[in-house]
Amino acid sequence: MGGVPVEVGSAETGGRGRELGAGPLHRVVPPFCGREPKKRSDSTTDVGEPKTVELECLAGLVPTVLATLGPQESIYCEHGIMLFKDPPVGVSRKTIQGGGLLQTLERTTVGGIPYYLTEFTGPGHVGLSRDGTGEVRILELAANQTVDVAEGSLVCADAHIQYGMEYVKGTHRPGRMVGVWLDRLTGPGKIAVHGYGNIISMTLAPREVIHIDLGGLLWKDSGVAAKTANLPFGGGFLGKLEALEVLELTGPGQVAIQSIDPKAPHF
Amino acid sequence: MEADSVGGIAPAVLVTLRHGEKVLAAHGLMLYKEHQVQVHRRTMKSLGVSRTHLMGMHALGDSEESYFFAEFEGPGHVSFSRDKGGEVRVLQLAPGQTIRLRDGHLICFDESVRYYPMVLAQYQSPVPDANGQRATTYLFADELTGPGTIVYQSYGNILSFNLQPGEAMRTSVAGLLACANTVGLRIDWLASPAMASTGPVPLPVLDITGPGMVLVHSGT
């Protein structure tokens, strides 16, 4: 790992940022982003020249991320999650590199990874929302630090963030023939992730293992190993048939879990 | 077991189990668990619920009762979530105390709690369908008897009432979340010409009579 993620804008820090280094397992991060929504300035006068992309969480039941972009500054996000933008903000397509035609078809049709990403270039403001009840976390990644974010949870990322994909194989049992796709993001820069429901963060010690629901993972350090597993309910064929399918995570590193499976109906 | 509600939007339950302690939950509710926590299958038969009773309930309608529970054995932590917004409550049942909780709301319970699925109430539609049949709707519940801890979730917020003997209240059919076994339940019908432009539309409601605790939730 290139460093520890810095969580920006949590209630504990009053928005100043906080290191999520060593800490007890099961330490629960308080709900909501904690910071009062910043009043949005008039876009015609508040374009400024910030040195880094400014990402801000507008807290609420369905939180929004407000990105303030300086001239030529860019962020990228999944297509279709834009809530609003200033007219000067340019929109373009960012293609995803990786794999051939078959791999692209697999991850876009079977998995939830998009064909391409949308890039917004400043100056101006962009509002982005995942249209789901939950919490947003803004992470600042150090140079070469990599995190894996669950598919459908990335709100946006600084254009300096390198985008890739990680595939965790399924258990190949009926109902779980395919695995889980993750967005692999490498710093330096800021990213915003949307957790459905509440976010539970923890730090795994080296070789510490937890089992989580397949839809429960929000993000993890790339150093945390992930594999799918069946937990049999007793012996015999029936025990294996009714086995609990989980994602097995092995430390060391940070893990964030969301209390709602995004694929479950939750409204 | 020790149970804590975690979070405010879609709360999860964090259960802390000591060595050998067990908690039972419906299959698929687990959010995460520590590696050392063991998982087993707990059949309804082992809880004293016969297969005939369970199949009979499933034959009646859309019962959400499981054929088995997942049993988690400590030491360690295990967390559960129903993937819905609402409130999570942890209730300590005294020995012999019974609560009837609508199906689909139970998250987990102690091994010492006696579990029995039941039909809480039933009613026939006053209006026949196209075939001339009057459909029967069943309200299913989980009857839980102490001693022990149970954890349940409402959809929306919970309103709690403690009815005196003979005191009555009326709720919507979907609004009732739980009640004590001492409470009387009766289905009644509301019908008003103003309820629909096409004429009276009968609306089933629950007449609840004390004594006992009644929990109503604001979401369905």
XYZ file of C-alpha atoms in Angstrom:
487
model
C 0.000 0.000 0.000
C 1.160 3.507 -0.658
C -0.273 4.899 2.557
C -3.384 5.079 4.637
C -6.566 6.591 3.223
C -7.538 9.928 4.642
C -11.227 10.327 5.151
C -12.344 13.860 4.518
C -15.286 15.505 6.182
C -16.302 13.024 8.838
C -18.232 14.152 11.891
C -15.309 13.341 14.144
C -13.014 15.823 12.498
C -15.377 18.593 11.607
C -14.434 18.208 7.991
C -10.671 18.554 8.458
C -9.813 15.016 7.530
C -8.767 12.088 9.659
C -6.295 9.323 9.315
C -7.823 5.882 9.337
C -4.689 4.067 10.416
C -4.576 1.449 13.124
C -7.786 1.153 15.067
C -10.017 -1.408 16.673
C -11.916 -3.786 14.425
C -15.641 -2.878 14.639
C -15.018 0.785 15.231
C -18.051 2.315 13.613
C -17.792 5.505 11.637
C -20.642 7.861 12.550
C -23.481 8.100 10.047
C -23.713 10.962 7.558
C -20.844 13.012 6.311
C -21.121 15.205 9.339
C -20.441 18.483 7.624
C -23.105 21.044 6.931
C -23.702 21.434 3.206
C -21.576 24.294 1.931
C -23.549 27.050 0.298
C -23.004 26.829 -3.416
C -21.588 30.068 -4.804
C -22.594 31.732 -8.018
C -20.754 29.817 -10.703
C -19.954 32.884 -12.738
C -17.816 34.383 -9.987
C -16.608 31.373 -8.072
C -14.600 29.468 -10.602
C -11.265 30.382 -8.980
C -8.173 28.285 -9.504
C -8.083 25.568 -6.844
C -4.979 23.425 -7.034
C -6.864 20.184 -6.494
C -10.360 19.101 -7.322
C -12.641 20.029 -4.467
C -15.169 17.341 -3.587
C -17.810 18.016 -0.993
C -20.545 15.809 0.372
C -23.983 17.403 0.651
C -25.288 15.239 3.464
C -28.820 13.933 3.657
C -30.838 10.793 3.206
C -29.789 10.643 -0.443
C -26.435 12.429 -0.398
C -24.978 14.352 -3.312
C -21.357 15.054 -4.161
C -20.577 18.608 -5.232
C -17.398 18.879 -7.275
C -15.838 22.321 -7.750
C -13.541 22.307 -10.765
C -10.938 24.888 -11.702
C -10.033 25.582 -15.329
C -8.891 22.378 -17.061
C -9.489 20.340 -13.931
C -11.389 17.128 -14.521
C -13.246 14.401 -12.737
C -14.716 11.232 -14.133
C -17.733 9.212 -13.075
C -20.129 6.580 -14.313
C -22.412 7.740 -17.127
C -25.867 8.845 -15.999
C -25.315 9.864 -12.379
C -24.990 13.607 -13.017
C -27.533 15.633 -11.073
C -26.610 19.111 -12.343
C -23.690 21.043 -13.777
C -22.758 24.605 -14.649
C -22.933 25.423 -18.380
C -19.162 26.098 -18.690
C -18.342 22.577 -17.512
C -17.379 20.458 -20.503
C -18.499 16.836 -20.917
C -16.556 14.159 -22.755
C -16.212 10.398 -22.894
C -13.417 8.530 -21.129
C -12.870 5.088 -22.539
C -11.982 2.193 -20.296
C -8.846 0.342 -21.222
C -8.455 -3.294 -20.379
C -9.289 -6.670 -21.861
C -10.581 -7.561 -25.275
C -14.074 -7.592 -26.707
C -15.201 -10.685 -24.776
C -13.934 -9.392 -21.449
C -15.609 -6.050 -22.096
C -18.887 -7.777 -22.947
C -18.632 -9.959 -19.832
C -18.021 -7.133 -17.395
C -20.621 -4.834 -18.934
C -23.434 -7.308 -19.547
C -22.957 -9.802 -16.717
C -21.277 -7.374 -14.335
C -22.206 -3.788 -13.650
C -19.090 -2.105 -15.063
C -19.947 0.573 -17.662
C -18.727 0.607 -21.287
C -17.216 4.033 -20.768
C -16.974 6.791 -18.170
C -18.075 10.394 -18.356
C -15.478 13.107 -17.825
C -16.350 16.612 -16.647
C -13.840 19.417 -17.160
C -13.958 22.767 -15.378
C -14.344 25.562 -14.643
C -17.553 25.183 -12.689
C -19.570 22.929 -10.425
C -20.959 19.438 -10.961
C -23.447 17.677 -8.693
C -23.495 13.887 -8.727
C -25.880 11.488 -7.022
C -26.242 7.715 -6.909
C -30.014 8.050 -6.236
C -29.815 5.826 -3.182
C -30.271 6.310 0.550
C -26.950 6.152 2.299
C -23.724 7.904 3.042
C -20.924 9.345 0.936
C -17.274 9.147 1.899
C -14.541 11.190 0.247
C -11.152 9.494 0.291
C -7.840 11.103 -0.554
C -5.437 8.576 -2.005
C -1.704 9.030 -1.780
C 0.520 8.465 -4.818
C 0.375 4.786 -5.866
C -2.118 3.959 -3.156
C -4.796 1.655 -4.522
C -8.302 0.886 -3.315
C -10.944 -1.454 -4.756
C -14.489 -0.048 -4.809
C -17.573 -2.204 -5.317
C -19.226 -1.871 -8.702
C -21.908 0.800 -8.754
C -20.524 2.620 -5.698
C -17.982 5.023 -7.168
C -19.494 8.498 -7.429
C -16.526 10.278 -8.987
C -12.748 10.416 -9.049
C -10.131 13.018 -9.773
C -8.853 12.686 -13.345
C -5.391 11.945 -11.942
C -6.737 8.731 -10.444
C -5.884 5.708 -12.538
C -8.908 3.521 -13.274
C -8.853 -0.251 -13.607
C -10.964 -3.289 -12.787
C -10.588 -6.217 -10.454
C -12.582 -9.429 -10.764
C -13.233 -11.781 -7.863
C -14.255 -15.200 -9.149
C -17.599 -16.640 -8.093
C -18.055 -19.940 -6.321
C -19.491 -21.504 -9.503
C -22.464 -22.932 -7.673
C -25.992 -22.451 -9.046
C -27.025 -18.853 -8.476
C -23.445 -17.597 -8.276
C -21.819 -18.620 -11.527
C -20.210 -15.222 -11.927
C -18.108 -13.307 -9.463
C -17.855 -9.745 -8.247
C -16.370 -6.819 -10.148
C -14.555 -4.014 -8.381
C -13.303 -0.635 -9.614
C -9.556 -0.475 -8.929
C -8.456 3.115 -8.308
C -4.869 4.257 -7.854
C -3.843 7.656 -6.490
C -2.850 10.397 -6.174
C -6.151 12.225 -5.895
C -9.582 12.238 -4.353
C -12.446 9.834 -4.887
C -16.034 9.847 -3.628
C -17.862 6.599 -2.879
C -21.519 6.067 -2.075
C -22.395 3.495 0.570
C -25.983 2.253 0.497
C -27.395 2.434 4.019
C -24.760 2.989 6.675
C -21.032 2.530 6.310
C -19.148 0.379 8.789
C -15.368 0.771 8.633
C -12.759 -1.455 10.167
C -9.067 -2.251 9.994
C -7.980 -5.831 9.526
C -4.752 -6.984 11.101
C -2.368 -9.129 9.041
C -4.034 -12.491 8.253
C -7.192 -11.442 10.064
C -10.209 -12.829 8.189
C -13.828 -11.721 8.035
C -16.729 -13.057 6.000
C -19.135 -10.547 4.516
C -22.277 -10.656 2.444
C -21.530 -10.529 -1.297
C -23.360 -7.203 -1.618
C -21.911 -5.819 1.612
C -18.476 -4.723 0.442
C -18.113 -0.998 -0.271
C -14.377 -0.594 -0.616
C -11.160 -2.167 0.555
C -7.457 -1.582 0.352
C -5.921 -3.446 -2.550
C -3.749 -5.256 0.013
C -6.830 -6.945 1.447
C -7.269 -10.259 -0.351
C -10.795 -11.156 -1.467
C -12.261 -14.463 -2.570
C -15.747 -15.931 -2.643
C -16.497 -18.901 -0.426
C -19.319 -21.230 0.501
C -19.993 -21.790 4.179
C -21.786 -25.164 4.259
C -24.747 -25.633 6.570
C -23.822 -29.007 7.959
C -22.693 -32.024 6.007
C -24.008 -33.853 3.005
C -25.513 -32.643 -0.228
C -28.234 -30.604 1.488
C -25.693 -28.751 3.626
C -23.667 -27.815 0.551
C -26.772 -26.861 -1.449
C -27.956 -24.464 1.237
C -24.470 -23.084 1.879
C -24.091 -19.419 2.700
C -22.167 -17.588 -0.019
C -19.806 -14.973 1.324
C -16.854 -12.852 0.393
C -13.797 -13.792 2.450
C -11.507 -10.856 3.153
C -8.028 -11.320 4.583
C -6.019 -8.441 6.047
C -4.011 -6.361 6.454
C -5.830 -3.210 5.454
C -8.910 -1.054 5.588
C -12.370 -2.384 4.780
C -15.664 -0.498 4.522
C -18.982 -2.316 4.514
C -22.429 -1.000 3.571
C -25.554 -2.098 5.440
C -27.742 -2.339 2.315
C -27.025 -4.645 -0.587
C -27.459 -2.271 -3.569
C -29.102 -5.063 -5.552
C -31.766 -5.634 -2.884
C -34.960 -3.560 -3.112
C -34.553 -1.019 -0.326
C -37.077 1.746 -0.932
C -25.604 -12.415 23.573
C -25.011 -8.693 23.363
C -26.734 -6.844 20.498
C -26.232 -3.235 19.391
C -27.913 -1.267 16.646
C -25.383 0.331 14.292
C -26.150 3.259 11.993
C -29.228 5.349 11.405
C -30.312 5.046 7.768
C -30.469 1.302 7.267
C -29.370 0.075 10.651
C -27.436 -3.115 11.105
C -27.157 -5.201 14.252
C -23.797 -6.022 15.741
C -24.010 -9.154 17.891
C -21.189 -10.048 20.244
C -21.091 -13.729 21.139
C -19.109 -15.250 23.970
C -17.591 -18.687 23.663
C -20.330 -21.235 22.934
C -23.102 -18.612 22.738
C -25.469 -18.995 19.820
C -27.720 -16.659 17.866
C -30.272 -17.657 15.249
C -31.147 -15.584 12.190
C -32.931 -16.046 8.912
C -30.771 -17.297 6.057
C -29.216 -14.461 4.054
C -29.373 -11.665 6.650
C -25.718 -11.832 7.587
C -23.749 -8.712 6.697
C -20.394 -9.873 7.987
C -18.900 -12.153 10.584
C -15.544 -12.895 12.045
C -13.783 -15.961 10.819
C -13.969 -17.862 14.114
C -17.759 -17.593 14.321
C -19.188 -20.950 13.267
C -22.257 -21.303 11.034
C -24.684 -24.197 11.254
C -28.144 -24.984 10.010
C -30.910 -25.078 12.595
C -34.000 -26.889 11.407
C -37.492 -25.876 12.442
C -37.996 -29.367 13.809
C -35.207 -28.788 16.311
C -37.059 -25.658 17.435
C -40.274 -27.587 17.948
C -42.009 -26.501 14.749
C -43.317 -29.447 12.788
C -42.859 -29.639 9.044
C -46.610 -30.116 8.631
C -47.285 -26.839 10.444
C -44.716 -24.979 8.355
C -45.920 -26.400 5.041
C -49.478 -25.641 6.057
C -48.540 -22.003 6.617
C -46.792 -21.777 3.273
C -49.853 -23.302 1.623
C -52.041 -20.535 3.059
C -50.300 -17.681 1.287
C -47.189 -15.559 1.055
C -45.662 -16.618 4.330
C -42.038 -15.507 4.647
C -41.244 -18.130 7.267
C -38.014 -19.991 6.597
C -37.651 -23.763 6.567
C -34.495 -23.399 8.616
C -32.426 -20.790 10.421
C -28.729 -20.028 10.253
C -27.143 -20.561 13.658
C -24.009 -18.594 14.520
C -21.855 -19.813 17.378
C -19.307 -17.656 19.189
C -16.848 -16.449 20.196
C -16.763 -13.353 17.999
C -18.830 -10.731 16.271
C -21.511 -11.184 13.657
C -23.562 -8.465 12.024
C -26.980 -8.651 10.351
C -28.903 -6.290 8.094
C -32.334 -6.455 6.492
C -31.237 -4.083 3.666
C -34.065 -1.683 4.459
C -34.485 1.697 6.103
C -36.146 1.826 9.498
C -35.503 1.242 13.164
C -33.838 -1.701 14.835
C -34.950 -2.597 18.354
C -33.354 -4.973 20.815
C -35.881 -6.458 23.234
C -35.139 -8.502 26.341
C -37.967 -10.954 26.960
C -38.629 -12.002 30.537
C -39.273 -15.688 31.232
C -42.708 -16.525 29.861
C -43.152 -13.138 28.157
C -44.465 -13.516 24.615
C -44.442 -11.152 21.664
C -46.022 -11.733 18.273
C -43.944 -10.110 15.560
C -45.162 -9.796 11.977
C -43.237 -11.984 9.560
C -40.333 -10.444 7.658
C -39.237 -8.259 10.585
C -37.309 -10.621 12.857
C -33.543 -10.249 12.562
C -32.125 -12.599 15.169
C -32.802 -14.148 18.546
C -31.153 -15.991 21.402
C -31.102 -19.755 21.449
C -33.093 -19.653 24.701
C -36.073 -17.924 23.024
C -38.912 -20.204 21.951
C -39.884 -19.585 18.321
C -43.177 -20.535 16.750
C -44.628 -19.199 13.484
C -48.386 -18.612 13.522
C -51.336 -17.005 11.779
C -52.097 -13.758 13.592
C -55.392 -13.003 11.855
C -57.212 -13.753 8.650
C -59.930 -12.114 6.634
C -61.964 -12.756 3.538
C -62.357 -10.147 0.860
C -65.899 -8.735 0.960
C -65.854 -8.379 -2.817
C -65.751 -11.547 -4.921
C -63.241 -11.747 -7.726
C -64.018 -12.487 -11.386
C -64.526 -16.176 -10.544
C -66.927 -15.380 -7.733
C -64.390 -16.414 -5.102
C -63.683 -14.399 -1.976
C -59.921 -14.453 -1.467
C -58.660 -15.045 2.059
C -55.693 -13.061 3.330
C -53.612 -14.337 6.234
C -51.461 -12.225 8.491
C -48.454 -14.255 9.593
C -46.393 -13.671 12.700
C -43.464 -15.090 14.627
C -44.411 -15.880 18.204
C -41.381 -15.447 20.453
C -41.371 -16.404 24.118
C -38.678 -15.502 26.627
C -36.342 -15.663 28.352
C -33.817 -14.173 25.981
C -32.999 -11.368 23.591
C -34.684 -10.742 20.258
C -33.810 -8.151 17.610
C -36.313 -6.914 15.059
C -36.610 -4.189 12.465
C -39.470 -1.940 11.490
C -39.881 -0.283 8.122
C -40.099 3.402 8.978
C -40.489 4.508 12.577
C -41.968 2.620 15.510
C -44.842 3.936 17.616
C -45.287 2.085 20.930
C -48.552 1.759 22.845
C -49.415 0.036 26.082
C -53.135 -0.684 26.130
C -55.049 -0.957 29.396
C -57.571 -3.795 29.854
C -60.503 -3.112 27.528
C -58.781 -0.162 25.877
C -59.084 -0.299 22.084
C -57.257 1.120 19.106
C -57.499 0.694 15.363
C -54.582 0.316 12.931
C -54.163 -0.420 9.270
C -53.518 -4.075 8.522
C -49.974 -3.388 7.329
C -49.258 -0.918 10.140
C -49.210 -3.459 12.966
C -45.629 -4.517 13.661
C -45.957 -6.501 16.876
C -48.199 -7.087 19.843
C -48.268 -9.016 23.072
C -50.114 -12.327 23.163
C -52.609 -10.822 25.643
C -53.940 -8.407 23.017
C -57.168 -9.205 21.167
C -57.262 -8.741 17.390
C -60.270 -8.461 15.119
C -60.563 -7.509 11.475
C -63.087 -4.795 10.660
C -63.960 -3.055 7.423
C -64.112 0.601 6.589
C -66.164 1.681 3.634
C -67.097 5.151 2.607
C -68.615 6.512 -0.603
C -65.949 9.185 -0.586
C -63.108 6.703 -0.682
C -63.166 6.217 -4.421
C -64.808 7.820 -7.380
C -66.282 4.490 -8.426
C -68.005 3.834 -5.129
C -67.239 2.421 -1.710
C -63.945 0.568 -1.482
C -63.857 -1.576 1.656
C -60.635 -1.176 3.591
C -59.594 -3.798 6.134
C -58.427 -2.479 9.496
C -57.354 -4.139 12.716
C -59.299 -3.534 15.909
C -56.924 -4.141 18.790
C -58.080 -4.517 22.376
C -55.884 -4.437 25.478
C -54.312 -5.288 27.767
C -50.821 -5.399 26.379
C -48.122 -3.820 24.292
C -48.746 -2.828 20.671
C -46.089 -1.647 18.207
C -47.084 0.158 15.019
C -44.656 1.112 12.275
C -44.906 3.976 9.822
C -43.597 2.175 6.747
C -44.880 -1.003 5.173
